[in-house]
Short mmCIF file of C-alpha atoms (C1' of nucleotides) in Angstrom, two decimals:
data_model
loop_
_atom_site.label_atom_id
_atom_site.label_comp_id
_atom_site.label_asym_id
_atom_site.label_seq_id
_atom_site.Cartn_x
_atom_site.Cartn_y
_atom_site.Cartn_z
CA MET A 54 0.00 0.00 0.00
CA GLY A 55 2.98 2.26 0.07
CA THR A 56 3.20 4.07 -3.28
CA GLN A 57 0.49 6.73 -3.77
CA LYS A 58 -0.45 6.04 -7.39
CA PRO A 59 -2.58 8.52 -9.31
CA TYR A 60 -6.09 7.32 -10.03
CA HIS A 61 -8.13 9.89 -11.90
CA HIS A 62 -6.25 13.09 -11.89
CA GLY A 63 -2.59 12.30 -11.61
CA ASP A 64 -1.18 12.83 -8.17
CA LEU A 65 -3.68 15.43 -7.10
CA ARG A 66 -2.14 15.67 -3.68
CA GLN A 67 1.08 17.07 -5.09
CA GLN A 68 -0.83 19.34 -7.45
CA LEU A 69 -2.80 20.81 -4.58
CA LEU A 70 0.34 21.54 -2.64
CA LEU A 71 1.89 23.24 -5.66
CA ALA A 72 -1.28 25.17 -6.44
CA GLY A 73 -1.47 26.30 -2.84
CA GLU A 74 2.14 27.43 -2.80
CA GLN A 75 1.62 29.29 -6.05
CA ALA A 76 -1.53 30.97 -4.77
CA LEU A 77 0.31 32.08 -1.65
CA LEU A 78 2.93 33.61 -3.92
CA ASP A 79 0.71 35.55 -6.28
CA MET A 80 -2.43 36.68 -4.51
CA PRO A 81 -3.35 38.38 -1.23
CA ILE A 82 -3.46 35.82 1.53
CA ASP A 83 -7.11 36.47 2.35
CA ASP A 84 -8.02 35.34 -1.15
CA VAL A 85 -6.27 32.01 -0.75
CA SER A 86 -9.08 29.63 0.10
CA LEU A 87 -9.41 25.90 -0.13
CA ARG A 88 -11.84 26.36 -2.99
CA GLU A 89 -9.45 28.68 -4.77
CA ILE A 90 -6.68 26.13 -4.52
CA ALA A 91 -8.99 23.43 -5.84
CA ARG A 92 -9.98 25.77 -8.67
CA ARG A 93 -6.32 26.27 -9.57
CA ALA A 94 -5.77 22.51 -9.57
CA GLY A 95 -8.77 22.12 -11.86
CA VAL A 96 -10.87 19.99 -9.54
CA SER A 97 -14.06 20.41 -7.57
CA HIS A 98 -13.94 22.14 -4.22
CA ALA A 99 -14.52 18.92 -2.33
CA ALA A 100 -11.79 16.93 -4.03
CA PRO A 101 -9.06 17.93 -1.56
CA LYS A 102 -10.94 16.17 1.22
CA HIS A 103 -9.56 12.83 0.05
CA HIS A 104 -5.98 14.04 0.42
CA PHE A 105 -6.17 16.51 3.29
CA ALA A 106 -8.46 16.25 6.27
CA SER A 107 -8.95 20.00 6.41
CA MET A 108 -7.64 23.23 5.02
CA ALA A 109 -5.40 23.68 8.04
CA ASP A 110 -3.99 20.26 7.23
CA LEU A 111 -3.14 21.30 3.68
CA LEU A 112 -1.58 24.54 4.90
CA GLY A 113 0.31 22.61 7.53
CA GLU A 114 1.83 20.45 4.84
CA ILE A 115 2.79 23.54 2.86
CA ALA A 116 4.38 25.00 5.99
CA ALA A 117 6.33 21.80 6.52
CA ARG A 118 7.66 21.95 2.96
CA GLY A 119 8.50 25.57 3.65
CA PHE A 120 10.68 24.51 6.55
CA GLN A 121 12.52 22.11 4.29
CA LYS A 122 13.29 24.79 1.73
CA PHE A 123 14.18 27.04 4.62
CA VAL A 124 16.74 24.60 5.97
CA ASP A 125 18.20 24.16 2.49
CA ALA A 126 18.48 27.91 1.97
CA LEU A 127 20.30 28.43 5.25
CA GLU A 128 22.56 25.49 4.70
CA SER A 129 23.65 26.59 1.26
CA ALA A 130 24.17 30.10 2.59
CA ALA A 131 26.45 28.78 5.31
CA GLU A 132 28.38 26.68 2.80
CA ASN A 133 28.79 29.49 0.30
CA SER A 134 30.00 31.81 2.99
CA GLN A 135 33.51 32.89 2.06
CA SER A 136 34.70 33.33 5.62
CA GLN A 137 35.67 30.49 7.90
CA THR A 138 34.75 32.01 11.25
CA ALA A 139 31.68 30.75 13.03
CA GLU A 140 30.40 34.29 13.54
CA ASP A 141 30.51 35.00 9.83
CA ARG A 142 28.74 31.79 8.98
CA LEU A 143 26.02 32.69 11.45
CA PHE A 144 25.84 36.13 9.92
CA ALA A 145 25.40 34.63 6.46
CA MET A 146 22.67 32.38 7.76
CA GLY A 147 20.94 35.39 9.27
CA ARG A 148 20.94 37.17 5.96
CA ALA A 149 19.63 34.09 4.20
CA TYR A 150 16.92 33.87 6.86
CA LEU A 151 15.76 37.42 6.25
CA ARG A 152 15.85 36.88 2.53
CA PHE A 153 13.78 33.71 2.76
CA ALA A 154 11.18 35.47 4.89
CA ASP A 155 11.00 38.25 2.33
CA ASP A 156 10.73 36.03 -0.70
CA ASN A 157 8.24 33.63 0.84
CA SER A 158 6.36 35.86 3.21
CA ALA A 159 3.04 34.04 3.00
CA VAL A 160 4.53 30.61 3.56
CA TYR A 161 6.78 32.04 6.23
CA GLY A 162 3.67 33.36 7.94
CA LEU A 163 2.23 29.85 7.93
CA MET A 164 5.45 28.36 9.27
CA PHE A 165 5.41 30.61 12.32
CA GLY A 166 1.78 31.69 12.59
CA GLN A 167 -1.28 30.59 14.45
CA VAL A 168 -3.39 29.08 11.68
CA VAL A 169 -1.26 25.97 11.52
CA LYS A 170 -1.08 24.29 14.90
CA MET A 171 2.13 22.50 15.64
CA SER A 172 0.29 19.53 17.12
CA MET A 173 -1.88 18.67 14.14
CA THR A 174 0.88 18.33 11.54
CA PRO A 175 3.56 15.79 12.39
CA ALA A 176 5.56 16.76 9.30
CA LEU A 177 5.69 20.31 10.60
CA THR A 178 7.00 19.23 13.97
CA LYS A 179 9.68 17.19 12.28
CA SER A 180 10.88 19.75 9.75
CA SER A 181 10.80 22.64 12.19
CA TYR A 182 12.83 20.56 14.59
CA GLU A 183 15.40 20.05 11.86
CA ALA A 184 15.57 23.79 11.32
CA TRP A 185 16.04 24.31 15.00
CA THR A 186 18.82 21.75 15.20
CA GLN A 187 20.60 23.36 12.28
CA LEU A 188 20.52 26.74 13.99
CA GLU A 189 21.54 25.36 17.35
CA ASN A 190 24.57 23.68 15.79
CA ALA A 191 25.64 26.87 14.08
CA VAL A 192 25.22 28.80 17.30
CA ALA A 193 27.15 26.21 19.29
CA GLN A 194 30.20 27.01 17.16
CA VAL A 195 30.09 30.50 18.59
CA THR A 196 28.90 30.04 22.17
CA GLY A 197 29.79 26.46 22.93
CA ALA A 198 27.31 23.64 23.25
CA LEU A 199 26.31 24.46 26.82
CA ARG A 200 24.79 27.83 26.10
CA ALA A 201 23.61 26.88 22.61
CA PRO A 202 19.93 26.19 23.34
CA ILE A 203 19.31 29.52 25.01
CA ALA A 204 21.59 31.41 22.66
CA ALA A 205 19.88 29.92 19.64
CA THR A 206 16.57 31.14 21.00
CA HIS A 207 18.01 34.62 21.16
CA VAL A 208 19.21 34.40 17.58
CA TRP A 209 15.91 33.07 16.34
CA SER A 210 13.86 35.61 18.28
CA SER A 211 15.87 38.50 16.99
CA VAL A 212 15.80 37.53 13.33
CA HIS A 213 12.23 36.30 13.41
CA GLY A 214 11.10 39.49 15.12
CA LEU A 215 12.76 41.65 12.53
CA SER A 216 11.19 39.65 9.72
CA MET A 217 7.75 40.02 11.20
CA LEU A 218 8.07 43.72 11.91
CA LYS A 219 9.24 44.25 8.36
CA SER A 220 6.54 42.25 6.64
CA ALA A 221 3.81 43.78 8.82
CA ARG A 222 5.25 47.22 8.17
CA ARG A 223 5.54 48.00 11.85
CA LEU A 224 8.97 49.57 11.62
CA PRO A 225 8.96 53.36 11.80
CA PRO A 226 9.61 55.18 8.54
CA HIS A 227 12.82 56.83 9.68
CA VAL A 228 14.91 53.66 9.84
CA SER A 229 16.62 52.39 6.72
CA LEU A 230 15.58 48.82 6.11
CA HIS A 231 18.87 47.68 4.70
CA ALA A 232 20.98 49.30 7.40
CA VAL A 233 18.70 47.81 10.05
CA GLU A 234 19.26 44.28 8.81
CA GLU A 235 23.02 44.46 8.90
CA GLU A 236 23.14 46.28 12.22
CA ASN A 237 20.58 44.02 13.83
CA LEU A 238 22.52 40.93 12.91
CA ARG A 239 25.66 42.55 14.24
CA MET A 240 24.09 43.43 17.61
CA MET A 241 22.49 40.01 17.83
CA ILE A 242 25.85 38.27 17.42
CA ALA A 243 27.52 40.70 19.79
CA GLY A 244 24.96 39.77 22.44
CA LEU A 245 25.77 36.12 21.88
CA LYS A 246 29.41 36.47 22.73
CA GLU A 247 28.79 37.85 26.20
CA ALA A 248 29.69 35.52 29.06
CA MET B 136 -21.31 67.05 15.11
CA GLY B 137 -18.63 66.33 17.70
CA THR B 138 -20.11 64.31 20.56
CA GLN B 139 -21.25 60.82 19.57
CA LYS B 140 -24.50 60.68 21.54
CA PRO B 141 -26.33 57.40 21.95
CA TYR B 142 -29.54 57.17 19.98
CA HIS B 143 -31.13 53.80 20.46
CA HIS B 144 -28.63 51.66 22.17
CA GLY B 145 -26.34 53.79 24.29
CA ASP B 146 -22.94 54.38 22.77
CA LEU B 147 -22.88 51.24 20.71
CA ARG B 148 -19.50 52.10 19.27
CA GLN B 149 -17.85 51.77 22.66
CA GLN B 150 -19.85 48.65 23.44
CA LEU B 151 -18.68 46.99 20.25
CA LEU B 152 -15.06 47.74 21.04
CA LEU B 153 -15.47 46.29 24.52
CA ALA B 154 -17.35 43.26 23.24
CA GLY B 155 -14.66 42.70 20.66
CA GLU B 156 -11.88 42.95 23.22
CA GLN B 157 -13.72 40.58 25.51
CA ALA B 158 -14.29 38.09 22.71
CA LEU B 159 -10.60 38.18 21.84
CA LEU B 160 -9.89 37.38 25.46
CA ASP B 161 -12.19 34.44 25.98
CA MET B 162 -12.62 32.53 22.75
CA PRO B 163 -10.39 31.12 20.01
CA ILE B 164 -9.54 33.86 17.54
CA ASP B 165 -11.11 32.05 14.59
CA ASP B 166 -14.46 32.24 16.36
CA VAL B 167 -14.28 36.01 16.76
CA SER B 168 -16.38 37.29 13.90
CA LEU B 169 -18.10 40.58 13.30
CA ARG B 170 -21.41 38.86 13.82
CA GLU B 171 -20.23 37.31 17.06
CA ILE B 172 -19.19 40.71 18.38
CA ALA B 173 -22.55 42.17 17.40
CA ARG B 174 -24.24 39.21 19.13
CA ARG B 175 -22.31 39.95 22.30
CA ALA B 176 -23.31 43.60 22.14
CA GLY B 177 -26.92 42.53 21.74
CA VAL B 178 -27.50 44.09 18.34
CA SER B 179 -28.09 42.83 14.84
CA HIS B 180 -25.14 41.79 12.75
CA ALA B 181 -25.47 44.83 10.49
CA ALA B 182 -25.53 47.41 13.28
CA PRO B 183 -21.72 47.81 13.44
CA LYS B 184 -21.75 49.16 9.87
CA HIS B 185 -22.85 52.57 11.19
CA HIS B 186 -19.84 52.81 13.48
CA PHE B 187 -17.15 50.91 11.62
CA ALA B 188 -16.71 50.75 7.88
CA SER B 189 -15.57 47.15 7.99
CA MET B 190 -14.49 44.44 10.35
CA ALA B 191 -10.85 45.30 9.73
CA ASP B 192 -11.72 48.83 10.76
CA LEU B 193 -13.16 47.65 14.06
CA LEU B 194 -10.18 45.42 14.70
CA GLY B 195 -7.87 48.26 13.78
CA GLU B 196 -9.47 50.41 16.45
CA ILE B 197 -9.07 47.61 18.96
CA ALA B 198 -5.42 47.30 17.99
CA ALA B 199 -4.95 51.04 18.46
CA ARG B 200 -6.44 50.84 21.94
CA GLY B 201 -4.15 47.91 22.53
CA PHE B 202 -1.15 50.09 21.75
CA GLN B 203 -2.34 52.63 24.29
CA LYS B 204 -2.61 50.07 27.06
CA PHE B 205 0.72 48.73 25.89
CA VAL B 206 2.40 52.11 26.29
CA ASP B 207 0.83 52.52 29.73
CA ALA B 208 2.00 49.09 30.83
CA LEU B 209 5.57 49.73 29.77
CA GLU B 210 5.61 53.19 31.27
CA SER B 211 4.38 52.04 34.64
CA ALA B 212 6.87 49.17 34.55
CA ALA B 213 9.71 51.61 33.95
CA GLU B 214 8.51 53.88 36.75
CA ASN B 215 8.06 51.07 39.24
CA SER B 216 11.50 49.76 38.47
CA GLN B 217 13.52 49.90 41.66
CA SER B 218 16.82 50.43 39.98
CA GLN B 219 17.99 53.73 38.56
CA THR B 220 20.20 52.50 35.75
CA ALA B 221 18.98 52.81 32.19
CA GLU B 222 19.78 49.17 31.51
CA ASP B 223 17.59 48.00 34.35
CA ARG B 224 14.72 50.22 33.29
CA LEU B 225 14.97 48.77 29.80
CA PHE B 226 15.06 45.31 31.30
CA ALA B 227 11.90 46.04 33.27
CA MET B 228 10.20 47.30 30.15
CA GLY B 229 11.20 44.14 28.33
CA ARG B 230 9.60 42.01 30.99
CA ALA B 231 6.46 44.12 30.91
CA TYR B 232 6.45 43.75 27.13
CA LEU B 233 6.56 39.97 27.32
CA ARG B 234 3.90 39.95 29.98
CA PHE B 235 1.60 42.17 27.95
CA ALA B 236 2.00 39.94 24.91
CA ASP B 237 1.15 36.92 27.06
CA ASP B 238 -1.88 38.42 28.74
CA ASN B 239 -3.29 39.97 25.58
CA SER B 240 -2.10 37.59 22.93
CA ALA B 241 -5.04 38.04 20.57
CA VAL B 242 -4.94 41.83 20.68
CA TYR B 243 -1.17 41.70 20.47
CA GLY B 244 -1.55 39.62 17.33
CA LEU B 245 -3.74 42.34 15.84
CA MET B 246 -1.29 45.07 16.82
CA PHE B 247 1.55 43.43 14.91
CA GLY B 248 -0.23 41.17 12.46
CA GLN B 249 -1.34 41.35 8.87
CA VAL B 250 -5.11 41.58 9.23
CA VAL B 251 -4.98 45.18 10.33
CA LYS B 252 -3.19 47.30 7.75
CA MET B 253 -1.25 50.22 9.13
CA SER B 254 -2.53 52.51 6.40
CA MET B 255 -6.26 52.08 6.96
CA THR B 256 -6.35 53.00 10.64
CA PRO B 257 -4.94 56.44 11.47
CA ALA B 258 -5.39 55.81 15.19
CA LEU B 259 -3.14 52.80 14.86
CA THR B 260 -0.41 54.74 13.14
CA LYS B 261 -0.53 57.34 15.88
CA SER B 262 -0.57 55.03 18.90
CA SER B 263 2.06 52.69 17.49
CA TYR B 264 4.24 55.69 16.81
CA GLU B 265 3.90 56.68 20.45
CA ALA B 266 4.96 53.21 21.50
CA TRP B 267 7.94 53.44 19.24
CA THR B 268 8.95 56.83 20.61
CA GLN B 269 8.70 55.54 24.15
CA LEU B 270 11.02 52.65 23.38
CA GLU B 271 13.45 54.76 21.42
CA ASN B 272 13.75 57.18 24.35
CA ALA B 273 14.41 54.38 26.79
CA VAL B 274 17.03 52.92 24.46
CA ALA B 275 18.68 56.31 23.95
CA GLN B 276 19.49 56.35 27.67
CA VAL B 277 21.62 53.29 27.07
CA THR B 278 23.12 53.81 23.63
CA GLY B 279 22.92 57.57 23.16
CA ALA B 280 20.54 59.30 20.82
CA LEU B 281 22.59 58.71 17.70
CA ARG B 282 22.33 54.95 17.70
CA ALA B 283 18.88 54.88 19.25
CA PRO B 284 16.76 54.32 16.14
CA ILE B 285 18.68 51.27 15.02
CA ALA B 286 19.25 50.01 18.53
CA ALA B 287 15.55 50.32 19.32
CA THR B 288 14.80 48.21 16.29
CA HIS B 289 17.07 45.55 17.66
CA VAL B 290 15.33 45.66 21.02
CA TRP B 291 11.90 45.51 19.48
CA SER B 292 12.80 42.72 17.07
CA SER B 293 14.25 40.60 19.80
CA VAL B 294 11.39 40.92 22.25
CA HIS B 295 8.72 40.78 19.60
CA GLY B 296 10.28 37.71 18.07
CA LEU B 297 10.38 35.91 21.38
CA SER B 298 6.74 36.79 22.05
CA MET B 299 5.67 35.43 18.70
CA LEU B 300 7.68 32.24 18.95
CA LYS B 301 6.23 31.64 22.39
CA SER B 302 2.61 32.25 21.51
CA ALA B 303 2.87 30.21 18.33
CA ARG B 304 4.59 27.43 20.28
CA ARG B 305 7.53 27.37 17.93
CA LEU B 306 10.16 27.11 20.64
CA PRO B 307 11.64 23.64 21.05
CA PRO B 308 10.49 21.73 24.12
CA HIS B 309 13.92 21.52 25.72
CA VAL B 310 14.24 25.20 26.56
CA SER B 311 12.78 26.55 29.78
CA LEU B 312 10.42 29.38 28.96
CA HIS B 313 11.17 31.40 32.05
CA ALA B 314 14.92 31.06 31.76
CA VAL B 315 14.73 32.00 28.11
CA GLU B 316 12.99 35.26 28.83
CA GLU B 317 15.54 36.46 31.34
CA GLU B 318 18.50 35.31 29.30
CA ASN B 319 17.15 36.71 26.08
CA LEU B 320 16.65 40.13 27.59
CA ARG B 321 20.15 39.95 29.01
CA MET B 322 21.73 39.09 25.64
CA MET B 323 19.63 41.69 23.90
CA ILE B 324 20.89 44.44 26.21
CA ALA B 325 24.44 43.14 25.98
CA GLY B 326 24.26 43.47 22.20
CA LEU B 327 23.09 47.06 22.61
CA LYS B 328 26.14 48.15 24.50
CA GLU B 329 28.59 47.15 21.82
CA ALA B 330 30.26 50.03 20.02
"C1'" DC C 209 -12.70 -10.90 -19.79
"C1'" DT C 210 -16.11 -10.07 -16.35
"C1'" DT C 211 -17.37 -8.89 -11.82
"C1'" DT C 212 -16.62 -6.84 -7.49
"C1'" DT C 213 -14.41 -3.81 -4.50
"C1'" DT C 214 -12.23 0.35 -3.42
"C1'" DA C 215 -10.27 4.90 -4.06
"C1'" DT C 216 -11.22 9.10 -6.23
"C1'" DA C 217 -13.91 13.01 -7.77
"C1'" DT C 218 -18.44 15.56 -8.26
"C1'" DT C 219 -22.70 17.14 -6.73
"C1'" DT C 220 -25.51 18.79 -3.36
"C1'" DA C 221 -26.38 20.66 1.08
"C1'" DC C 222 -25.61 23.17 5.47
"C1'" DA C 223 -24.17 26.57 8.61
"C1'" DC C 224 -21.42 30.03 8.74
"C1'" DT C 225 -19.02 34.59 7.23
"C1'" DG C 226 -18.60 40.01 5.68
"C1'" DT C 227 -20.93 43.32 3.19
"C1'" DA C 228 -24.66 45.91 0.96
"C1'" DA C 229 -29.33 47.69 0.38
"C1'" DA C 230 -34.04 48.38 1.79
"C1'" DG C 231 -37.24 49.01 5.49
"C1'" DA C 232 -38.53 50.26 10.33
"C1'" DT C 233 -37.74 53.12 14.41
"C1'" DA C 234 -36.81 56.72 17.45
"C1'" DC C 235 -34.39 60.71 18.50
"C1'" DG C 236 -33.17 65.98 17.71
"C1'" DA C 237 -34.13 70.09 15.34
"C1'" DG C 238 -37.33 73.26 13.58
"C1'" DC D 133 -46.29 68.48 16.32
"C1'" DT D 134 -43.79 67.61 12.07
"C1'" DC D 135 -39.92 66.61 9.62
"C1'" DG D 136 -35.46 64.96 8.71
"C1'" DT D 137 -31.92 62.02 9.79
"C1'" DA D 138 -29.00 58.98 12.34
"C1'" DT D 139 -29.53 54.42 14.07
"C1'" DC D 140 -30.88 49.73 14.03
"C1'" DT D 141 -33.23 45.51 11.80
"C1'" DT D 142 -34.44 42.75 8.08
"C1'" DT D 143 -33.41 40.74 4.02
"C1'" DA D 144 -30.32 39.39 0.45
"C1'" DC D 145 -25.99 37.93 -1.89
"C1'" DA D 146 -21.64 35.94 -2.82
"C1'" DG D 147 -18.38 33.73 -0.60
"C1'" DT D 148 -16.29 30.14 2.79
"C1'" DG D 149 -15.04 25.15 5.06
"C1'" DT D 150 -16.98 20.85 5.82
"C1'" DA D 151 -19.95 16.75 5.38
"C1'" DA D 152 -22.82 13.35 3.01
"C1'" DA D 153 -24.68 11.25 -1.03
"C1'" DT D 154 -23.76 10.13 -5.67
"C1'" DA D 155 -21.08 9.01 -9.81
"C1'" DT D 156 -16.94 7.28 -11.92
"C1'" DA D 157 -12.90 4.93 -12.96
"C1'" DA D 158 -9.22 2.18 -11.60
"C1'" DA D 159 -7.54 -2.05 -9.32
"C1'" DA D 160 -8.33 -6.59 -7.62
"C1'" DA D 161 -10.65 -10.95 -7.74
"C1'" DG D 162 -13.00 -14.48 -10.06
#
DNA sequence: CTTTTTATATTTACACTGTAAAGATACGAG
DNA sequence: CTCGTATCTTTACAGTGTAAATATAAAAAG
C-alpha cells in the first residue's frame, strides 16, 4: 500500500500543494481559500478532502515543505559563505533567513503563525525541529554547546522578530531597512558572545 | 457634530469595542467574527456598519487601543523599576512587554499582524508611533541618541520575536520558557552596549 | 474478460461569514 | 407636532469550510 499512485487526476495531492504554494505567492493571503486552490488545480472544491483532512492540514503540509526549503536555503548560505569564522557563517545564515522570509512571506507566515497548529501536523513538527537543530549547531560554534539552546533562542527571536516587523510594516519610517538588517545581525551576534 | 450621543442603544461604538476585546480574550480567535461581536453587544449583525466601515476597521481600532494600554503598561513598569540604571529600566520594560503579549495575545496579534493594515487606521499609526517613541527614548538612555533608532529596532525585534515564537509554540520543548525570557533580555541588552 | 471492490472526484447541502441595500424606528431640530 | 436624519433591523448575496450522497474509474478478484 505504500506508493500513492494517481487514479483519476494524476497525483492530485502534489498538485494541490503546488497550487497552494503558487496561490500564496501571487495573490493576497485572504483570497487564498481551499476552494481557490482546488480551482487552480482544476478539480471540484470537495476533491481535496480525500488528500487533506482540512484546510489547516493542507496549509500545515505547505508549511512543513516551507521549513525544508528554509533549511536548504540556510545550509547553502552557510556553505557558500567565504569566511571560515563561526560568527561570519552565522551572519550569512541570518541574511539568508531574512531573505527567505521576504521572498516567501506568506509561507513564512504559515510556518510561524497561528493558523497551523504544531500539534496537528507531524511533518511540521519534524521539519521545524530540523531547522532548530541546524541553527543550534551553528550557534554552538560561537557560544559552545552548553549555552547553545538559550543562545539559539536569542538568535531566532531576533531575526524572526525583525522579519515580522518588516513584513507587517511596523517599523517606523525613519529607519533604513537595509541598514537595520546588517546592524541588527551585528548586535544580535555581539549579544551572543557575552559571558 | 462632535459628541457621539447614543440614539437607540447607548454608545454602541464603545460597546462593540469592549465586546470585541472581551471576545478576543475568551474565545479562540477564529471564532471572533463581526457577527459574534454584534451578538455579544446585543445588536443585529449589520448594526456595526454605522460605526465601523468594515471588520478590519473595528479590529484596527481595537489594535490602536491595545497600543495605548501597551504604552501605559511599559511606562508604569519603567517607573516602578527599583533600579535607577537605564539598563535595568529597559530590562523592566522588556519584561512588561513579554507579559503584555502573554496576557493579551489576541490583541497583540492584531497590533503586529497582517489583518490590520497600518494605512487604513490612522489611530493605529498614531498610537504605534507613540509606543515606538517611548522605546526609542528608553534605548537612547543606554546607547545615546545617535544609535537609538537602530538600537531600538534591535530591542523591538528581539522581544517581539520571542513573544511570537512563544505564543505560536515554535520554541523547542527543551528550553525553559522562564529562563529564556531572562536570558534573552540579558543578551539583547548586551548586544546594545557594543560600540 | 467479467465482476466486485475500493479509491477518487463531483454534486448537493448546510451553517457560517462580511458586506450591501431596503425598510422600520426613534431621536433631535425646527 | 412635524420633519429629517442617524440608528438599528431585516433581508439578500456571494463567498467560505466541511460533510454526506452520488457518480466514476481504476484495481483486484474471479
